PDB file of C-alpha atoms in Angstrom:
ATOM      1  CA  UNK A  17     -71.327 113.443 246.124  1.00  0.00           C
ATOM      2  CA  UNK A  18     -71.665 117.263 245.177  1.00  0.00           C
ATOM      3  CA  UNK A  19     -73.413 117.689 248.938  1.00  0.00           C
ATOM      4  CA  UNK A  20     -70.169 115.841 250.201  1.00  0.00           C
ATOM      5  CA  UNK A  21     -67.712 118.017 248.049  1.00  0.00           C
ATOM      6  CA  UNK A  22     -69.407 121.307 249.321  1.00  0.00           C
ATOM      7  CA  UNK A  23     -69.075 120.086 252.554  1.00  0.00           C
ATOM      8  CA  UNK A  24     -65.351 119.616 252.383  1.00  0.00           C
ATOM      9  CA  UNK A  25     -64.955 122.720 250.896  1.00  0.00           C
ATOM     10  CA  UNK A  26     -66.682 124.773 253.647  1.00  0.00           C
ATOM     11  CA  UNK A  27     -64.927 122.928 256.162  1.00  0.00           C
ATOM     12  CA  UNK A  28     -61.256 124.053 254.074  1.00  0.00           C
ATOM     13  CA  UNK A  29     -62.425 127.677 253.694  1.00  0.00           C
ATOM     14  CA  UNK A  30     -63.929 128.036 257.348  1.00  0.00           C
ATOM     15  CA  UNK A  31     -60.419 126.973 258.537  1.00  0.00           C
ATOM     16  CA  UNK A  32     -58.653 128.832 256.034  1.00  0.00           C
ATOM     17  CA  UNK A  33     -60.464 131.765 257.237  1.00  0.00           C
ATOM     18  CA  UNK A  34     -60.067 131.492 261.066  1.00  0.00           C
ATOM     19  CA  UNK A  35     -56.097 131.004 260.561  1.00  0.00           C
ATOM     20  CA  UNK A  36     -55.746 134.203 257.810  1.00  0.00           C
ATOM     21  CA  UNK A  37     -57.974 136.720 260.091  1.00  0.00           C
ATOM     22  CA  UNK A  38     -56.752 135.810 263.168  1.00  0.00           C
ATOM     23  CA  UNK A  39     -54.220 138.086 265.048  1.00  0.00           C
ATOM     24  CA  UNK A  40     -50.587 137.286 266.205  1.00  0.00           C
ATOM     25  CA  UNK A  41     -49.786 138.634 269.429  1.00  0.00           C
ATOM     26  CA  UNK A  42     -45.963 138.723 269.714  1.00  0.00           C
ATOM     27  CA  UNK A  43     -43.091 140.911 270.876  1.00  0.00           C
ATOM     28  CA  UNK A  44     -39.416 140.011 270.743  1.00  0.00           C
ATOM     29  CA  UNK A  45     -37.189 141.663 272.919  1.00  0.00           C
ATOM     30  CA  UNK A  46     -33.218 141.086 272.731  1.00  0.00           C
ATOM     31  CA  UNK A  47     -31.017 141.794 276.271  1.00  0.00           C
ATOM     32  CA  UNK A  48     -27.374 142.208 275.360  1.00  0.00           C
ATOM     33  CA  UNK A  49     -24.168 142.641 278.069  1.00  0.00           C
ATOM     34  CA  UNK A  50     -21.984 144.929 275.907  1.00  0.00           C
ATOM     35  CA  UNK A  51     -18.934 144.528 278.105  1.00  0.00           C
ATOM     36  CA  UNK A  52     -17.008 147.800 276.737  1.00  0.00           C
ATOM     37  CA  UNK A  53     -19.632 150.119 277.905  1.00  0.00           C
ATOM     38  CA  UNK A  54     -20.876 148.097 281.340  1.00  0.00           C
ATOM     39  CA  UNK A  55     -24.267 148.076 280.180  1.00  0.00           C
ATOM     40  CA  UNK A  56     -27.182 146.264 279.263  1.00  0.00           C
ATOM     41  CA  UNK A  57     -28.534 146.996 275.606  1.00  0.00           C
ATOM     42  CA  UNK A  58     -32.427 146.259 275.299  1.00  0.00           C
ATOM     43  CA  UNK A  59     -34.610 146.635 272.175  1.00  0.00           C
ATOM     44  CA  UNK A  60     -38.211 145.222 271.985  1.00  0.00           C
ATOM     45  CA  UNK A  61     -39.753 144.709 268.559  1.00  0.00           C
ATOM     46  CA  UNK A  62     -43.589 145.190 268.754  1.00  0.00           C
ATOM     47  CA  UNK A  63     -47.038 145.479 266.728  1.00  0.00           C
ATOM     48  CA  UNK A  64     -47.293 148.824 266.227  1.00  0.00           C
ATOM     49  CA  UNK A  65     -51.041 148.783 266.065  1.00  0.00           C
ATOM     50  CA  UNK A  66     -51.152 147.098 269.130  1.00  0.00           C
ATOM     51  CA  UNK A  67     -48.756 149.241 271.246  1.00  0.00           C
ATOM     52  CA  UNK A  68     -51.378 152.032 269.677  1.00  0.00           C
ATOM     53  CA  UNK A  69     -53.842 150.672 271.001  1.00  0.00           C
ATOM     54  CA  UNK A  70     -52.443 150.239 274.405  1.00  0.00           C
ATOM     55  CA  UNK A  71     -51.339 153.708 274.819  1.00  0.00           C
ATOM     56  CA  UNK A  72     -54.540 155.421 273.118  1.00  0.00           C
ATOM     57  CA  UNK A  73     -52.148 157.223 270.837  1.00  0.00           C
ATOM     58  CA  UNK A  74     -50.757 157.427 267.604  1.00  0.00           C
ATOM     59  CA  UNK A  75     -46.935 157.265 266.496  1.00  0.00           C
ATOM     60  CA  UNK A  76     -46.953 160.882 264.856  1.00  0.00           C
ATOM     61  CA  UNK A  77     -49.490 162.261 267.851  1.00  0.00           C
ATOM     62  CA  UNK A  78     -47.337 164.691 269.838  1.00  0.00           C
ATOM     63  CA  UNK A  79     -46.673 162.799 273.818  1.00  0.00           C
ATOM     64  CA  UNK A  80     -46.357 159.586 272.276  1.00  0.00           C
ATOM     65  CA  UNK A  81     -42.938 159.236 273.251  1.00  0.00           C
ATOM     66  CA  UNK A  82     -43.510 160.347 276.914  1.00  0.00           C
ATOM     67  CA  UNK A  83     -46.755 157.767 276.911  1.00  0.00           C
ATOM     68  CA  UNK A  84     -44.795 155.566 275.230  1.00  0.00           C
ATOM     69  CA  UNK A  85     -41.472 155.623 277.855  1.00  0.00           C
ATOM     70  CA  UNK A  86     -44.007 155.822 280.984  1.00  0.00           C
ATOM     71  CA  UNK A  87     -45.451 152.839 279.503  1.00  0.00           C
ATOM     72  CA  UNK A  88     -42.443 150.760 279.373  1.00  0.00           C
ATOM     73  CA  UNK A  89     -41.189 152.252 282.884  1.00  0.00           C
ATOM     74  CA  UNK A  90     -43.917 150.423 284.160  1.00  0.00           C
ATOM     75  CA  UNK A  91     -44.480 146.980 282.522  1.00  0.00           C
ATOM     76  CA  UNK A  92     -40.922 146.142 282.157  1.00  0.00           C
ATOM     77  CA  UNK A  93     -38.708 145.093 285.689  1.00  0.00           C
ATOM     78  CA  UNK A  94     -35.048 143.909 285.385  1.00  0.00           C
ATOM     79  CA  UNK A  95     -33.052 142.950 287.904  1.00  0.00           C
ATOM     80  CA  UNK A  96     -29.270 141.972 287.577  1.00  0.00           C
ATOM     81  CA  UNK A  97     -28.203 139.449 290.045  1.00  0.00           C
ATOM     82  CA  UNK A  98     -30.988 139.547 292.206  1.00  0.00           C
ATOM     83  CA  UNK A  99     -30.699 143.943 292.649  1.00  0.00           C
ATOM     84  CA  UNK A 100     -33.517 145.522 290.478  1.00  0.00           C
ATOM     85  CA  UNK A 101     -32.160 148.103 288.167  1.00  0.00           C
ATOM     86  CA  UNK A 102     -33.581 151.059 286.081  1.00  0.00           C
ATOM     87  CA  UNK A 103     -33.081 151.656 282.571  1.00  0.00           C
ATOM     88  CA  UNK A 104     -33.474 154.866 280.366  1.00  0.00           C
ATOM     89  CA  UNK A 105     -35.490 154.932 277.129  1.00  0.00           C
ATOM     90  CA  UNK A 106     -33.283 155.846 274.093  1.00  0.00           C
ATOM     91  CA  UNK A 107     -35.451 156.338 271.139  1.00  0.00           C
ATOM     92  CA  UNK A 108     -38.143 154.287 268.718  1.00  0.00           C
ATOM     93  CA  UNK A 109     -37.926 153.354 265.254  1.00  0.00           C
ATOM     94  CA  UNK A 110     -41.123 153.028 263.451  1.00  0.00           C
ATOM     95  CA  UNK A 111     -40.722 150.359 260.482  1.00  0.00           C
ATOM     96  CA  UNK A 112     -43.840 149.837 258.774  1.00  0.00           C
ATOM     97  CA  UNK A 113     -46.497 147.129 261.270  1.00  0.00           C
ATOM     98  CA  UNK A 114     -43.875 147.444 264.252  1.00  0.00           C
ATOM     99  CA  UNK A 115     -41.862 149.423 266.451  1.00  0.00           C
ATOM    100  CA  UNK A 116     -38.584 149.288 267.596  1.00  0.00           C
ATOM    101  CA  UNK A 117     -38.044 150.259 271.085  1.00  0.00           C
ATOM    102  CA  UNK A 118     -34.748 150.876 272.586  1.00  0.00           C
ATOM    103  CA  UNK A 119     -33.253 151.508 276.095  1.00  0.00           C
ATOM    104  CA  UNK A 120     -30.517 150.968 277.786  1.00  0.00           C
ATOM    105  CA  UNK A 121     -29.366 149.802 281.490  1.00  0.00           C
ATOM    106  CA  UNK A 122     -26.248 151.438 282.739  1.00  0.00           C
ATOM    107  CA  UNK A 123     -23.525 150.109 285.205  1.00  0.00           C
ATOM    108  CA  UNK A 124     -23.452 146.489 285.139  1.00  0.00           C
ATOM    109  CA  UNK A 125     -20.982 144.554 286.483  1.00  0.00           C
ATOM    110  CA  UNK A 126     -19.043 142.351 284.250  1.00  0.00           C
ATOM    111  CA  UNK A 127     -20.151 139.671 286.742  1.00  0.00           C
ATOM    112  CA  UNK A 128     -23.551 138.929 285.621  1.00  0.00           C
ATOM    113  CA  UNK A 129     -24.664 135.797 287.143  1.00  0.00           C
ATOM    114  CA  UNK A 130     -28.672 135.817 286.650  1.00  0.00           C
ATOM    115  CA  UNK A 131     -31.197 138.377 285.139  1.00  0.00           C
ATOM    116  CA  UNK A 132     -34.814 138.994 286.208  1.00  0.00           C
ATOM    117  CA  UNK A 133     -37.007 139.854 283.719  1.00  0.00           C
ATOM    118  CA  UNK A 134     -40.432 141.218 283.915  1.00  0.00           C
ATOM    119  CA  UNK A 135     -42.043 141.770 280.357  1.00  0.00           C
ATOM    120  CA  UNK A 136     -45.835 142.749 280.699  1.00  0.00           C
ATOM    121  CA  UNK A 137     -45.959 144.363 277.431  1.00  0.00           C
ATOM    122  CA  UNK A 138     -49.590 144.350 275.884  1.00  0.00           C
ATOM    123  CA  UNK A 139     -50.376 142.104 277.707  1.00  0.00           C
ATOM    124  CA  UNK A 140     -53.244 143.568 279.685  1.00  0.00           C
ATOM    125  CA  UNK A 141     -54.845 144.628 276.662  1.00  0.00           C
ATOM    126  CA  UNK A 142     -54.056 141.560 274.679  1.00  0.00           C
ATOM    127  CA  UNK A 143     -54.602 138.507 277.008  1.00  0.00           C
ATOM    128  CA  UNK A 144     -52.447 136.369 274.275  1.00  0.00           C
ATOM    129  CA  UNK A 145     -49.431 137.916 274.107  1.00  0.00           C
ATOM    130  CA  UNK A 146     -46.688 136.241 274.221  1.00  0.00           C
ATOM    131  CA  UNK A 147     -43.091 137.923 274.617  1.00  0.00           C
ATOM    132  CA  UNK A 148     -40.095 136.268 273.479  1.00  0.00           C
ATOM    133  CA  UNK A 149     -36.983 137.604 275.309  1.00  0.00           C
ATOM    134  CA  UNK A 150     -33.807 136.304 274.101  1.00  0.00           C
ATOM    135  CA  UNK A 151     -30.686 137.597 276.420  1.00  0.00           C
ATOM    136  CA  UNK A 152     -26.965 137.389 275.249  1.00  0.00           C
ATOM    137  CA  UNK A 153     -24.269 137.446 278.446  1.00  0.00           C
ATOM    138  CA  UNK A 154     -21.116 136.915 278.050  1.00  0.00           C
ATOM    139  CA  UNK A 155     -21.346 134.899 274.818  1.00  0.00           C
ATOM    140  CA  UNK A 156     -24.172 132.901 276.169  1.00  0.00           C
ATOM    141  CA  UNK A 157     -27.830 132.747 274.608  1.00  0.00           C
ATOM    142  CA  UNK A 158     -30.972 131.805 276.578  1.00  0.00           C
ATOM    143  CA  UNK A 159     -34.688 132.463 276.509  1.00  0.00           C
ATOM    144  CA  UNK A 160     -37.784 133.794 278.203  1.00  0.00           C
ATOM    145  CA  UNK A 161     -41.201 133.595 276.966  1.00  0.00           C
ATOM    146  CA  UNK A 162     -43.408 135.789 279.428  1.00  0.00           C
ATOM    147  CA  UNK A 163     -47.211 135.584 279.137  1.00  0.00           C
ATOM    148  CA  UNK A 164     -50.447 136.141 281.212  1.00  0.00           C
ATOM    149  CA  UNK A 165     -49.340 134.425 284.192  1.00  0.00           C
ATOM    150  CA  UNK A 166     -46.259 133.565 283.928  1.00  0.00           C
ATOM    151  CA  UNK A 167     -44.888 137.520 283.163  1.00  0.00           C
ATOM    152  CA  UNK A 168     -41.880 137.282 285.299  1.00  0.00           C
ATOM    153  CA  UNK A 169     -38.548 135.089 284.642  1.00  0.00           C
ATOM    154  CA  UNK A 170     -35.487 134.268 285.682  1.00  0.00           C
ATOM    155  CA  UNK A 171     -31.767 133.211 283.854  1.00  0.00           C
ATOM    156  CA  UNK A 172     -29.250 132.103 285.128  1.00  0.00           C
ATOM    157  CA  UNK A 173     -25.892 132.472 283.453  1.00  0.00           C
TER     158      UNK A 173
END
């Protein structure tokens, strides 16, 4: 019985264990049409230690904000109805385990039919990561999960 017991209570810790020290590998970004400046506001919540970690650099080393915009140039795409546009980095907001990023897509037509979205962040170093893209046009909400794979999505609206 005590041999049994033990048993069952290595099991439950082992378990316990593997769930508590395991890693979440998440980002959320939020797309949103703001109609009364024709533009496309972006901002992408992420593990800070794991964007460090990505970008060999810390958030209070000097360049991290260059690394950290050439970074995003390059693993996140957009296109608005089928025309890829660019975007401009507008700051980050460091808030204890994760960053805010922000940027901003200028010029969009009020006529937003279907977005593009390419969202590679961490994902190269973290073969896990999922990011969660949730888009609001026009009063409608819809979402993207991009992962490795499957890193490139399109709505419709």
């Amino acid at each position: 019985m005590k041999k049994n017991i033990f048993l069952i209570f290595s099991i439950f810790f082992l378990i316990f264990y593997a769930f508590c020290s395991s890693d979440f590998y998440t980002s959320i970004t939020k797309v949103e049409y703001v109609s009364t400046n024709k533009s496309l506001r972006i901002s992408s919540k992420v593990n800070a230690d794991h964007l460090q970690q990505a970008l060999g650099k810390k958030i209070d080393e000097s360049g991290f904000d260059t690394a950290l915009n050439r970074y995003i140039q390059s693993n996140i795409k957009i296109s608005v109805n089928d025309i890829p546009v660019s975007f401009t980095y507008s700051s980050k907001n460091h808030d204890g385990s994760v960053i805010w990023i922000y940027y901003e897509v200028s010029n969009v037509s009020d006529n937003i039919s279907s977005i593009t979205l390419r969202n590679n962040l961490l994902i190269d170093k973290f073969p896990d990561q999922q990011n969660f893209n949730n888009f609001i046009i026009n009063g409608q909400k819809k979402t993207l999960v991009c992962k490795k794979g499957n890193e490139t999505g399109k709505i419709n609206f």
